[in-house]
Coordinates of C-alpha atoms in Angstrom, one line a residue:
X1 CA -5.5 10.1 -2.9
X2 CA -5.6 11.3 1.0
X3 CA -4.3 14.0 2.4
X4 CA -2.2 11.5 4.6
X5 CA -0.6 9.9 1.2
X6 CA 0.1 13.1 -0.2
X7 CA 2.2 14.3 2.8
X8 CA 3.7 10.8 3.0
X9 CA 4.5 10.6 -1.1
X10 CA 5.9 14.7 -0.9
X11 CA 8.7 12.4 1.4
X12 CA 10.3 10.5 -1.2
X13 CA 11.6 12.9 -3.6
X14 CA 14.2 14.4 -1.1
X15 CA 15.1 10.8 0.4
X16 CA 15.4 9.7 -2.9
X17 CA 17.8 12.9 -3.6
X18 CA 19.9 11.7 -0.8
X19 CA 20.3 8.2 -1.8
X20 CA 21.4 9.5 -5.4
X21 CA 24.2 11.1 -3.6
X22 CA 25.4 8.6 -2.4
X23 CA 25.8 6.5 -6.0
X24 CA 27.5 9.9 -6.9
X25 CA 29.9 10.2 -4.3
X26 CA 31.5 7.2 -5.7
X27 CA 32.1 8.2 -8.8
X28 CA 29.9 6.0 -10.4
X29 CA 28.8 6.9 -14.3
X30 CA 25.6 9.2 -15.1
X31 CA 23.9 6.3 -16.6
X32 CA 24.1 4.6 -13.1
X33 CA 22.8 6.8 -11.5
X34 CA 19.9 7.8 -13.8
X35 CA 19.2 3.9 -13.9
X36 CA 19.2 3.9 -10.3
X37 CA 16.8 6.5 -10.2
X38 CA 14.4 5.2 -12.4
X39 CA 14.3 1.9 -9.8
X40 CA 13.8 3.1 -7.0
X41 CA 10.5 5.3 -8.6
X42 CA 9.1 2.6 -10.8
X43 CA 9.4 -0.2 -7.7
X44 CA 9.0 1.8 -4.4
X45 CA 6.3 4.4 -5.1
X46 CA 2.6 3.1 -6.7
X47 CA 1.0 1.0 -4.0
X48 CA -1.1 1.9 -1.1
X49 CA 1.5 2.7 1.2
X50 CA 0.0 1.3 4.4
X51 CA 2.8 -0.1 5.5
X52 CA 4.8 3.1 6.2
X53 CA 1.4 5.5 7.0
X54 CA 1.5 3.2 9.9
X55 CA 4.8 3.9 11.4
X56 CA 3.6 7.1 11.1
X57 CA 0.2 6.4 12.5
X58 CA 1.6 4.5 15.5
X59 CA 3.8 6.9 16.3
X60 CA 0.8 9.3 16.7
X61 CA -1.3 7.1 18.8
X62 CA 1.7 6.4 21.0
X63 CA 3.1 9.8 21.7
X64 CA -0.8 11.0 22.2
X65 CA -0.1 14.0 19.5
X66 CA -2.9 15.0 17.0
X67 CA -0.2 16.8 14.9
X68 CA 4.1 16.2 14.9
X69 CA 6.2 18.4 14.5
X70 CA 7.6 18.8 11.3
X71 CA 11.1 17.0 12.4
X72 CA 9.4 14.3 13.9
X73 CA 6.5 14.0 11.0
X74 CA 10.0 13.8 9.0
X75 CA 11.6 10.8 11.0
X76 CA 8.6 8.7 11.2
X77 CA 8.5 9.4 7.2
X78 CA 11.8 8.0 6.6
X79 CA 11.0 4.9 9.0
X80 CA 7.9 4.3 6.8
X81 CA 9.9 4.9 3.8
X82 CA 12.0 2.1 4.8
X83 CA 9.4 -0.8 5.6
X84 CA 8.5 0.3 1.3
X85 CA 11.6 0.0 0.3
X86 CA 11.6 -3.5 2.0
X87 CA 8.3 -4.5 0.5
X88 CA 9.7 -3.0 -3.2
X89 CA 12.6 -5.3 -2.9
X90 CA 10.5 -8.1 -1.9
X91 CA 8.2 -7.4 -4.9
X92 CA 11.0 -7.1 -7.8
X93 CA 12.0 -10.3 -6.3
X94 CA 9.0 -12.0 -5.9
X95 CA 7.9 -11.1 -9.2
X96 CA 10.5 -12.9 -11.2
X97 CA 10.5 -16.3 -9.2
X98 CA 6.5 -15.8 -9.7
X99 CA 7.5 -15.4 -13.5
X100 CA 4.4 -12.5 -13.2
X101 CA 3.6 -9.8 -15.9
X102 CA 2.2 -6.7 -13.9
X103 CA 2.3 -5.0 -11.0
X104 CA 0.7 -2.1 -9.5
X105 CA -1.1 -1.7 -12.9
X106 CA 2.2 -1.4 -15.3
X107 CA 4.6 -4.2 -16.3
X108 CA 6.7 -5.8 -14.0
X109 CA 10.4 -4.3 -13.0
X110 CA 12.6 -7.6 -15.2
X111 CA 9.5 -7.4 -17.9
X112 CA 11.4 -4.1 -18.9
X113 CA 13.0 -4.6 -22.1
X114 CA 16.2 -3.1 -20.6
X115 CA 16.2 -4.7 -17.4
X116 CA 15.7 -8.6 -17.2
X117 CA 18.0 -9.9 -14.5
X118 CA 19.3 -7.0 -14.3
X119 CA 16.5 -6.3 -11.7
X120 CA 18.2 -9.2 -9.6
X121 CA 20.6 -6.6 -8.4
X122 CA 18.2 -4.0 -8.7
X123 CA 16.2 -6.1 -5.6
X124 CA 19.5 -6.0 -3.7
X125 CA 19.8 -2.0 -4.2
X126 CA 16.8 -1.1 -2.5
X127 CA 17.4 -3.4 0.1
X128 CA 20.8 -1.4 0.5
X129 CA 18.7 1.6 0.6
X130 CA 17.1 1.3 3.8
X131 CA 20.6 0.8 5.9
X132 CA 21.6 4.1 4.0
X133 CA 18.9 6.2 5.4
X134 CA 18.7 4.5 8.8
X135 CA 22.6 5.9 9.0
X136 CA 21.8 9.2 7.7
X137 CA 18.6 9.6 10.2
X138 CA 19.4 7.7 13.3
X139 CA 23.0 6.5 13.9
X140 CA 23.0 8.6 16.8
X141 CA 20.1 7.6 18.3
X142 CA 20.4 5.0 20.9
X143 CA 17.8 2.7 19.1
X144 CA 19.8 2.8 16.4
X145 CA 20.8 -1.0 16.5
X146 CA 17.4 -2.0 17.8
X147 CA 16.0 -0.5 14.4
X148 CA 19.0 -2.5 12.3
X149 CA 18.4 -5.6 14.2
X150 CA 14.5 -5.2 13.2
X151 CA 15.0 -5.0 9.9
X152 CA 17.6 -7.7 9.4
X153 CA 15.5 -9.7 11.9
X154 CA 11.8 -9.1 9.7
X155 CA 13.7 -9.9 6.5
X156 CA 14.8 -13.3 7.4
X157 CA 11.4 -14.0 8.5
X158 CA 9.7 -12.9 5.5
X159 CA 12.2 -15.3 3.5
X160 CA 11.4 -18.0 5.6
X161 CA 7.7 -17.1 4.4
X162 CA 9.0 -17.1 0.8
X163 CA 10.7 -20.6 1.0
X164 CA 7.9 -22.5 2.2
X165 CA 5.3 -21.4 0.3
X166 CA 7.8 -21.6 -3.1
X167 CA 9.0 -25.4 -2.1
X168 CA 5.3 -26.1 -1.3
X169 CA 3.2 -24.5 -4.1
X170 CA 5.1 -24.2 -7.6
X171 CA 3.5 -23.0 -9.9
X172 CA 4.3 -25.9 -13.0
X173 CA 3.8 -28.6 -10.0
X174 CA 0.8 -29.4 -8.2
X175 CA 0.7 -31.6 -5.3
X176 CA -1.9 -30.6 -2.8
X177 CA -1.0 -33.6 -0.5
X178 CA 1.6 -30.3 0.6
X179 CA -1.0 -28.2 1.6
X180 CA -2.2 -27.4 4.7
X181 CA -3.5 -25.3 6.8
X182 CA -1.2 -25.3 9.5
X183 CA 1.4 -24.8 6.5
X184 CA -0.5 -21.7 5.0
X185 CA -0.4 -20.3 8.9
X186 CA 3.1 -20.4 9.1
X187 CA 3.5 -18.9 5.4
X188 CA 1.8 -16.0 5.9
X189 CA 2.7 -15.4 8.9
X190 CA 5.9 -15.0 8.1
X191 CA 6.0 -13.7 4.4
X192 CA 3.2 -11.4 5.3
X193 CA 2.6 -10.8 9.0
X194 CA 6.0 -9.7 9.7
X195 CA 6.7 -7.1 8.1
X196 CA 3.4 -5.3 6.6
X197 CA 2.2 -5.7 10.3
X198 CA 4.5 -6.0 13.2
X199 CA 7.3 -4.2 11.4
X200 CA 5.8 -0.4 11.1
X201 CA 4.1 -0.4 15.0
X202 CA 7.7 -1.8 16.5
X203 CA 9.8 0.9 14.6
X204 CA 7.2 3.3 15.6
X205 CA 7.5 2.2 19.1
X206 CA 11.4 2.4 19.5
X207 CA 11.0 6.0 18.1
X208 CA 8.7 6.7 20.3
X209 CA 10.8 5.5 23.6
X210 CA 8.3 2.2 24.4
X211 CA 10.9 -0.8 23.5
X212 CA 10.8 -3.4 26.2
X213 CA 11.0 -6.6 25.2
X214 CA 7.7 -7.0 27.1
X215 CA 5.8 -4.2 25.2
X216 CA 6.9 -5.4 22.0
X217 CA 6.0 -9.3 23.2
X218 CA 2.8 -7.7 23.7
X219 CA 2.5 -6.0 20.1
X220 CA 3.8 -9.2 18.0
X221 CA 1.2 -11.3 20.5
X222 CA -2.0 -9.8 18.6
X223 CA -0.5 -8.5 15.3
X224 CA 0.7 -11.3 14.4
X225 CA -2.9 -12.9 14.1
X226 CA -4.0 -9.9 12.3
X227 CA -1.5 -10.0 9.8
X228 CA -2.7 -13.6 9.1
X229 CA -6.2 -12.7 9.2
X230 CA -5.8 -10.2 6.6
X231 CA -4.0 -12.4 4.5
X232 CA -6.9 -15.1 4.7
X233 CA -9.2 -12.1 3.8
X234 CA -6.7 -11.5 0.6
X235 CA -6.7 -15.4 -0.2
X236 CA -10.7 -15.3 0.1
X237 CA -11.5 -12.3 -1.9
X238 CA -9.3 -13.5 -4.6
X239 CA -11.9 -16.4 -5.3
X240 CA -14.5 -14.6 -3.9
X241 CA -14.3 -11.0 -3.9
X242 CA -15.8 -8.5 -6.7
X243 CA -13.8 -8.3 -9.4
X244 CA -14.2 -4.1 -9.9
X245 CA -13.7 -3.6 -6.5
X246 CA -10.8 -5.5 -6.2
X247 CA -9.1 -4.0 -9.5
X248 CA -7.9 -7.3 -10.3
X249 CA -9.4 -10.5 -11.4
X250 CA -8.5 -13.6 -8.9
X251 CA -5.7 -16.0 -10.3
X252 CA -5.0 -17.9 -6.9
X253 CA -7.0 -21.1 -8.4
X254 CA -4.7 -21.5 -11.6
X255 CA -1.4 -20.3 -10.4
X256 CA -1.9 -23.3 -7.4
X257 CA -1.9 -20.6 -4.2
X258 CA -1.4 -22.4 -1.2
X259 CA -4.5 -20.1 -0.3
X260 CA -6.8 -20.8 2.9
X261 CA -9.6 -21.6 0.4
X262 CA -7.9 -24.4 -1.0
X263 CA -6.9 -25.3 1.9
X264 CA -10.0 -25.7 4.1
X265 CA -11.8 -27.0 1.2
X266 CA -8.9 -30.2 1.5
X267 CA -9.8 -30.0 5.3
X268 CA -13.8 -30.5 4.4
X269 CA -13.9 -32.6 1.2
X270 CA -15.1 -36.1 0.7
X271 CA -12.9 -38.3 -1.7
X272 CA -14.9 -37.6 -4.6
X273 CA -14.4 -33.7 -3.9
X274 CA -10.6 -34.2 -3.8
X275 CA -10.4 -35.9 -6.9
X276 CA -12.0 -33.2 -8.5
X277 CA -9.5 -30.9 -6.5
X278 CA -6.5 -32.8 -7.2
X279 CA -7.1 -33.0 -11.1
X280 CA -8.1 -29.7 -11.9
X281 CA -6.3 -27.2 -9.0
X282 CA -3.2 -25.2 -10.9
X283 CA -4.5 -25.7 -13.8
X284 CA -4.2 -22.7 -16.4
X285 CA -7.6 -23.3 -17.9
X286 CA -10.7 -21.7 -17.0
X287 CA -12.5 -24.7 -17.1
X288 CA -10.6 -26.5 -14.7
X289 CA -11.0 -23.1 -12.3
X290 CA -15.2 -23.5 -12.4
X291 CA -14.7 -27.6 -11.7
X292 CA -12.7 -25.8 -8.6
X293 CA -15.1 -23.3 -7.8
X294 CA -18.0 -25.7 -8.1
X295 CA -16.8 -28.1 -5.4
X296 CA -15.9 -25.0 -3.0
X297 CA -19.5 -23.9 -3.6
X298 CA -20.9 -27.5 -2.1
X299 CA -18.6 -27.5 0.6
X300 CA -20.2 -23.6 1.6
X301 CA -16.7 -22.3 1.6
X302 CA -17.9 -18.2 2.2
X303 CA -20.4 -19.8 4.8
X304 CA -16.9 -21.1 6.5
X305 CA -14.6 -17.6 6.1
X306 CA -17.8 -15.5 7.8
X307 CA -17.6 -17.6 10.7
X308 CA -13.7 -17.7 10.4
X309 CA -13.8 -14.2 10.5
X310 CA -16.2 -13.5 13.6
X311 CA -14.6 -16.2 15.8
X312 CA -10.7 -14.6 15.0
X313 CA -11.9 -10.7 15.4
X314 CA -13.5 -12.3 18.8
X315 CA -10.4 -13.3 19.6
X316 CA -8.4 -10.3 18.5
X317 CA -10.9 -8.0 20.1
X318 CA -10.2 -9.9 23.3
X319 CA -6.7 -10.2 23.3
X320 CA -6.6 -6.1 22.9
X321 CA -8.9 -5.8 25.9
X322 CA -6.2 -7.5 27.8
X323 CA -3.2 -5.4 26.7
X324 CA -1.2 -3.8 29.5
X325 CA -1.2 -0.2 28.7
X326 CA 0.7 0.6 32.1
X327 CA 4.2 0.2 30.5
X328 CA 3.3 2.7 27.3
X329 CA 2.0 0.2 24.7
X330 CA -1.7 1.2 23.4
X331 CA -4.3 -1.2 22.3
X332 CA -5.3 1.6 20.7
X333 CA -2.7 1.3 17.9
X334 CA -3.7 -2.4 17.0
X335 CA -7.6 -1.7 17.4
X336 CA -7.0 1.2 14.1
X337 CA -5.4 -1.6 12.2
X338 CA -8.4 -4.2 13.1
X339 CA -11.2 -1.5 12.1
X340 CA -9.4 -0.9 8.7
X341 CA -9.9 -4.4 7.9
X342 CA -12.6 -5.6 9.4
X343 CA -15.2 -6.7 6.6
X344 CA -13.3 -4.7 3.9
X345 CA -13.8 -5.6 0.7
X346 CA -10.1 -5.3 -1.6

């Protein structure tokens, strides 16, 4: 783990602390609180935590410091604290419409003997969580709203994300004449772009003083486009990407992912190719998923990311050349986030 992590993780504890304290000032039973406890560890900490590092990151690139101050390091913490408690309640959610069985490496939240729906409410706790902490840390603050209005403003997004890609793509019924590209555009930008992207370098940004609507127009402009890029990298390592490296074997294929693989494959194939597409694509059996994999081998699928890759980092490259930087925005803070995923592979 880095040493970045580490200061991040050492966060949590205490906020967690707080947010116990306020269950108990209630007068809610021990058992409540205990259970309450156990949530917000099992769902919130576990993942990679990019999402808040990069509050915190931003924040740093924007206010040109190499080190905060403790106080401020602490702020920016509780800012990226929140954009993972957003993405915890999105997972506990997520994972029972997906009906899924792990995550981050241990069984899912409702897959708890002792949870089950209960974990429906659980979703909406953590949620709750972020408001809390955004009162305790900056209801004074004169951004205060702005950083409300975000979050209430990203989550609506994200669940306009959620609905297309659940109506389009269930997972017991397949019917690729729903799929397309412009649709997977619009799904991740919203379910992904939003808030793992856009989210931690605008909360950042009102922190840090730069809030015109033309700075952040300027932000959204190129991370949103990023945030979809990464997402199509996601989509195309899951077919294509090394199994060991990933720390996951790819299951977009047979749960019927409304993927950018599957999608520019139904862009390129002849009529034979979609037959084999439509009959075979959702399909939980492994057999099936090589019939798959065979057509988007002849229609030179990895030849078609590479080149999907070099002409949108191109573009994305460009666009950050042409960032204003007199009003306070730097294309500094979108060019880390490009280098970090440039070529990665999981």
């Amino acid at each position: 783990m880095s040493e970045a992590k580490k200061k991040f993780e050492s966060v949590f504890p205490d906020l967690a602390t707080e947010l116990l304290d306020e269950l108990k000032s209630t007068n809610i039973s021990q058992d409540a609180v205990e259970w309450y406890n156990a949530n917000l560890f099992y769902n919130t900490l576990g993942g990679k935590a990019n999402r808040g590092l990069s509050v915190i990151d931003t924040y740093r690139i924007l206010t040109k410091q190499p080190e905060l101050t403790d106080t401020e390091y602490k702020r920016a913490a509780v800012l990226g604290w929140c954009v993972e408690l957003l993405q915890a309640y999105f997972l506990v959610a997520d994972d029972m419409m997906d009906m899924s069985h792990t995550r981050r490496g241990q069984p899912c939240w409702f897959r708890k003997p002792e949870v089950g729906n209960i974990a429906i409410n659980d979703s909406f706790m953590l949620e709750a969580a972020i408001y809390i902490l955004l009162k305790k840390y900056f209801k004074k603050e004169k951004y205060y709203v702005d950083l409300m209005e975000l979050f209430h403003e990203v989550t609506f997004q994200t669940e306009l994300g959620q609905l297309l890609d659940l109506i389009t793509a269930p997972e017991d019924k397949v019917d690729l004449s729903k799929f397309s590209l412009e649709k997977h555009s619009y799904i991740v930008t919203y379910k992904t772009a939003f808030y793992s992207f856009y989210l931690p370098v605008a909360l950042a940004m009102h922190m840090a003083g730069i809030s015109d609507e033309k700075d952040l127009e300027q932000a959204k402009k190129v991370l949103l486009p990023l945030g979809e890029y990464f997402q199509v990298q996601d989509d195309y390592l899951d077919c294509y990407g090394d199994p060991e490296v990933i720390g996951k074997i790819g299951t977009d294929i047979q749960d019927n992912k409304c993927g950018w693989v599957i999608n520019k494959a139904l862009q390129k194939a002849s009529p034979s190719q979609r037959e084999i597409l439509d009959a075979n694509y959702g399909k939980k059996d492994s057999t099936c998923e090589a019939k798959v994999k065979e057509v988007f081998n002849e229609l030179k699928l990895q030849d078609e990311y590479f080149a999907y890759e070099e002409d949108v980092v191109g573009r994305l490259k460009k666009m950050i050349g042409e960032i204003d930087e007199s009003r306070g925005f730097k294309g500094e803070v979108i060019d880390v986030f490009l280098k970090k995923i440039y070529k990665r592979q999981k």
